Amino acid sequence: MMNLRVDVPKQQTALLIVDVQNDFCAGNGKMAGFGMDMTDVDKAVDRIEHLAAAARQTAVPVIFIRLLTAPETDSKAMLSWYARQGIDASSAAVCRAGTFGAEDYRLRLEPGDYTIGKQRYSAFVGTNIELMLNRLGVTSLIVTGVTTECCVESTVRDGFMRDYEMFVVSDACAAYEPELHEISLKLMALNFATVVSADDILASWSSSQK
């Protein structure tokens, strides 16, 4: 997929890191145990590391979005959908709060970074993220993480509907199927977001410092 060469703002902008957690990304996490192809995950995390470091150097807030589930907050709609698809309800037990699966994968929370815990796909459902973004004066969001077609896209759609300018970093997101990744990027570019590369952002921020 071709990326547009654009200027990506660093003022009033935050970097979101969506669900880069062991259950979604690690070779011994739940998704790997379910047989998902993890090939593209580490490549995306490599680029997220570079973007997070650059964001911190340029005073762009870095916000870790983490799925933190518990039996009492599991979605009834999701469990019903699982049942209709013949999927065991135990599949909902991903990123249980306080477990290895919910811990960050490879990335380190640094002083000055922020965290948001969520129980649904979107970072905007049932969380205080809008209060945080308003307090920080953020009007644009750069979204990275996993998986592209699920929690990343859900967050991008909801952010756009709340009047945030949305940027999606194509090579700092990943899905377990390359086709889903590309389809999701195409849909977001069509309706909700500007799709850029990690190099686009780094070059844009570097040039704005000169």
Coordinates of C-alpha atoms in Angstrom, one line a residue:
M1 CA 0.0 0.0 0.0
M2 CA 1.4 3.4 -1.0
N3 CA 1.8 6.0 1.8
L4 CA 1.2 9.7 1.3
R5 CA 4.2 11.9 2.0
V6 CA 2.8 14.3 4.5
D7 CA 3.8 16.6 7.3
V8 CA 2.8 14.9 10.6
P9 CA 2.4 17.5 13.3
K10 CA 4.1 17.2 16.7
Q11 CA 2.3 20.1 18.3
Q12 CA -1.0 19.1 20.0
T13 CA -0.3 15.5 19.0
A14 CA 0.0 12.2 21.0
L15 CA 1.4 8.8 20.0
L16 CA -0.9 5.9 20.9
I17 CA 0.6 2.4 21.4
V18 CA -2.3 0.0 21.2
D19 CA -2.2 -3.4 22.9
V20 CA 1.5 -4.2 22.6
Q21 CA 1.1 -6.8 25.3
N22 CA 2.3 -10.4 25.8
D23 CA -0.9 -12.1 25.0
F24 CA -1.1 -10.4 21.6
C25 CA 2.6 -10.2 20.7
A26 CA 4.8 -12.7 22.5
G27 CA 5.6 -16.2 21.2
N28 CA 4.3 -17.7 24.5
G29 CA 1.2 -15.5 24.6
K30 CA -2.4 -16.4 24.1
M31 CA -2.6 -15.5 20.4
A32 CA 0.5 -17.5 19.5
G33 CA -1.1 -20.3 21.5
F34 CA -4.2 -20.0 19.4
G35 CA -2.0 -20.6 16.3
M36 CA -1.8 -17.0 15.1
D37 CA 1.0 -16.0 12.8
M38 CA 3.3 -13.6 14.7
T39 CA 5.6 -12.9 11.8
D40 CA 4.9 -9.2 11.4
V41 CA 4.5 -8.3 15.1
D42 CA 8.2 -7.8 16.0
K43 CA 8.8 -5.7 12.9
A44 CA 6.0 -3.4 13.9
V45 CA 7.3 -3.2 17.5
D46 CA 10.8 -2.3 16.3
R47 CA 9.3 0.8 14.6
I48 CA 7.1 1.6 17.6
E49 CA 10.3 1.7 19.7
H50 CA 11.9 4.2 17.4
L51 CA 8.7 6.3 17.2
A52 CA 8.3 6.4 21.0
A53 CA 11.9 7.5 21.5
A54 CA 11.5 10.2 18.9
A55 CA 8.2 11.3 20.5
R56 CA 9.8 11.6 23.9
Q57 CA 12.6 13.7 22.5
T58 CA 10.2 16.1 20.8
A59 CA 7.8 16.4 23.8
V60 CA 5.0 14.4 22.0
P61 CA 3.1 12.5 24.7
V62 CA 3.4 8.7 24.5
I63 CA 0.2 6.9 25.7
F64 CA 0.2 3.1 26.2
I65 CA -3.3 1.7 25.6
R66 CA -3.6 -1.7 27.4
L67 CA -6.4 -4.2 27.3
L68 CA -7.0 -5.2 30.9
T69 CA -9.9 -7.7 31.2
A70 CA -11.7 -9.4 34.1
P71 CA -14.6 -11.9 34.1
E72 CA -16.9 -9.3 35.6
T73 CA -16.3 -6.9 32.7
D74 CA -16.3 -9.4 29.8
S75 CA -18.6 -8.4 27.0
K76 CA -21.9 -10.3 27.0
A77 CA -22.3 -9.5 23.3
M78 CA -18.8 -10.9 22.6
L79 CA -19.5 -14.1 24.5
S80 CA -22.8 -14.5 22.7
W81 CA -21.0 -14.0 19.4
Y82 CA -18.3 -16.5 20.4
A83 CA -21.0 -19.1 21.2
R84 CA -22.7 -18.6 17.8
Q85 CA -19.3 -19.1 16.1
G86 CA -18.6 -22.2 18.1
I87 CA -15.7 -20.5 19.9
D88 CA -15.1 -21.5 23.5
A89 CA -15.8 -18.7 26.0
S90 CA -12.3 -19.2 27.5
S91 CA -11.0 -17.3 24.4
A92 CA -12.3 -14.1 26.1
A93 CA -9.7 -14.6 28.9
V94 CA -7.0 -12.5 27.1
C95 CA -4.9 -9.9 28.9
R96 CA -6.4 -10.7 32.3
A97 CA -5.4 -7.9 34.6
G98 CA -2.4 -8.8 36.8
T99 CA -1.2 -11.7 34.5
F100 CA 1.8 -12.2 32.3
G101 CA -0.4 -11.8 29.3
A102 CA -1.4 -8.3 30.2
E103 CA 2.2 -7.0 30.6
D104 CA 3.8 -4.9 28.0
Y105 CA 5.7 -6.7 25.2
R106 CA 9.3 -5.5 24.8
L107 CA 8.4 -1.8 25.3
R108 CA 9.2 0.0 28.5
L109 CA 7.0 2.7 30.1
E110 CA 9.3 5.7 30.6
P111 CA 8.9 8.6 33.0
G112 CA 6.4 11.1 31.6
D113 CA 4.5 8.4 29.6
Y114 CA 0.8 7.9 30.1
T115 CA -1.4 4.7 30.3
I116 CA -5.0 3.9 29.6
G117 CA -6.6 0.7 30.6
K118 CA -9.6 -0.5 28.5
Q119 CA -12.0 -3.5 28.4
R120 CA -13.2 -3.2 24.8
Y121 CA -11.5 -2.9 21.4
S122 CA -11.6 0.9 21.2
A123 CA -9.5 3.0 23.6
F124 CA -12.4 5.5 23.7
V125 CA -15.0 3.1 25.2
G126 CA -15.4 3.2 28.9
T127 CA -12.1 5.0 29.5
N128 CA -10.9 8.5 30.6
I129 CA -8.8 9.0 27.5
E130 CA -10.7 12.1 26.3
L131 CA -10.2 13.8 29.7
M132 CA -6.5 13.0 29.4
L133 CA -6.2 14.3 25.8
N134 CA -8.2 17.4 26.6
R135 CA -5.8 18.1 29.5
L136 CA -2.8 17.6 27.3
G137 CA -4.3 19.9 24.6
V138 CA -4.1 17.1 22.0
T139 CA -6.0 17.4 18.7
S140 CA -4.2 14.8 16.6
L141 CA -3.4 11.2 17.3
I142 CA -0.7 8.9 15.8
V143 CA -1.9 5.3 16.2
T144 CA 0.4 2.2 16.3
G145 CA 0.0 -1.3 17.7
V146 CA -2.0 -4.5 17.2
T147 CA -4.0 -5.7 15.6
T148 CA -4.6 -3.4 12.7
E149 CA -8.1 -4.5 11.8
C150 CA -9.4 -4.8 15.4
C151 CA -8.3 -2.6 18.2
V152 CA -6.2 -0.2 16.1
E153 CA -9.0 0.4 13.6
S154 CA -11.7 0.6 16.3
T155 CA -9.7 3.3 18.1
V156 CA -9.1 5.2 14.9
R157 CA -12.8 5.2 13.9
D158 CA -13.9 6.4 17.4
G159 CA -11.2 9.0 17.5
F160 CA -12.2 10.4 14.2
M161 CA -15.8 10.5 15.3
R162 CA -14.7 12.6 18.2
D163 CA -13.0 15.1 15.9
Y164 CA -9.4 14.1 16.4
E165 CA -7.2 14.1 13.3
M166 CA -6.0 10.5 13.0
F167 CA -2.8 9.2 11.6
V168 CA -2.1 5.5 11.3
V169 CA 1.5 4.2 11.0
S170 CA 1.3 1.5 8.4
D171 CA 4.5 -0.3 9.3
A172 CA 4.1 0.3 13.1
C173 CA 0.9 -1.7 13.1
A174 CA 0.5 -5.4 12.6
A175 CA -2.2 -8.1 12.0
Y176 CA -1.9 -11.9 12.1
E177 CA -2.9 -12.0 8.4
P178 CA -1.2 -9.6 6.0
E179 CA -4.3 -9.3 3.9
L180 CA -6.3 -8.1 6.9
H181 CA -3.7 -5.5 7.6
E182 CA -3.8 -4.2 4.1
I183 CA -7.6 -4.1 3.9
S184 CA -7.8 -2.3 7.2
L185 CA -5.3 0.3 6.1
K186 CA -7.2 0.8 2.9
L187 CA -10.5 1.3 4.7
M188 CA -9.1 3.7 7.3
A189 CA -7.4 5.7 4.5
L190 CA -10.7 5.9 2.6
N191 CA -12.8 7.2 5.5
F192 CA -11.0 8.0 8.8
A193 CA -7.3 8.5 8.8
T194 CA -4.1 9.6 7.0
V195 CA -1.9 6.5 6.5
V196 CA 1.8 7.2 6.9
S197 CA 5.0 5.3 7.5
A198 CA 7.3 5.5 10.5
D199 CA 9.9 7.1 8.3
D200 CA 7.4 9.8 7.3
I201 CA 6.9 10.8 10.9
L202 CA 10.6 10.7 11.8
A203 CA 11.5 12.8 8.8
S204 CA 8.6 15.2 9.4
W205 CA 9.6 15.8 13.0
S206 CA 13.3 16.0 12.2
S207 CA 12.7 18.7 9.5
S208 CA 10.5 20.7 11.8
Q209 CA 13.4 21.0 14.3
K210 CA 15.7 22.7 11.7

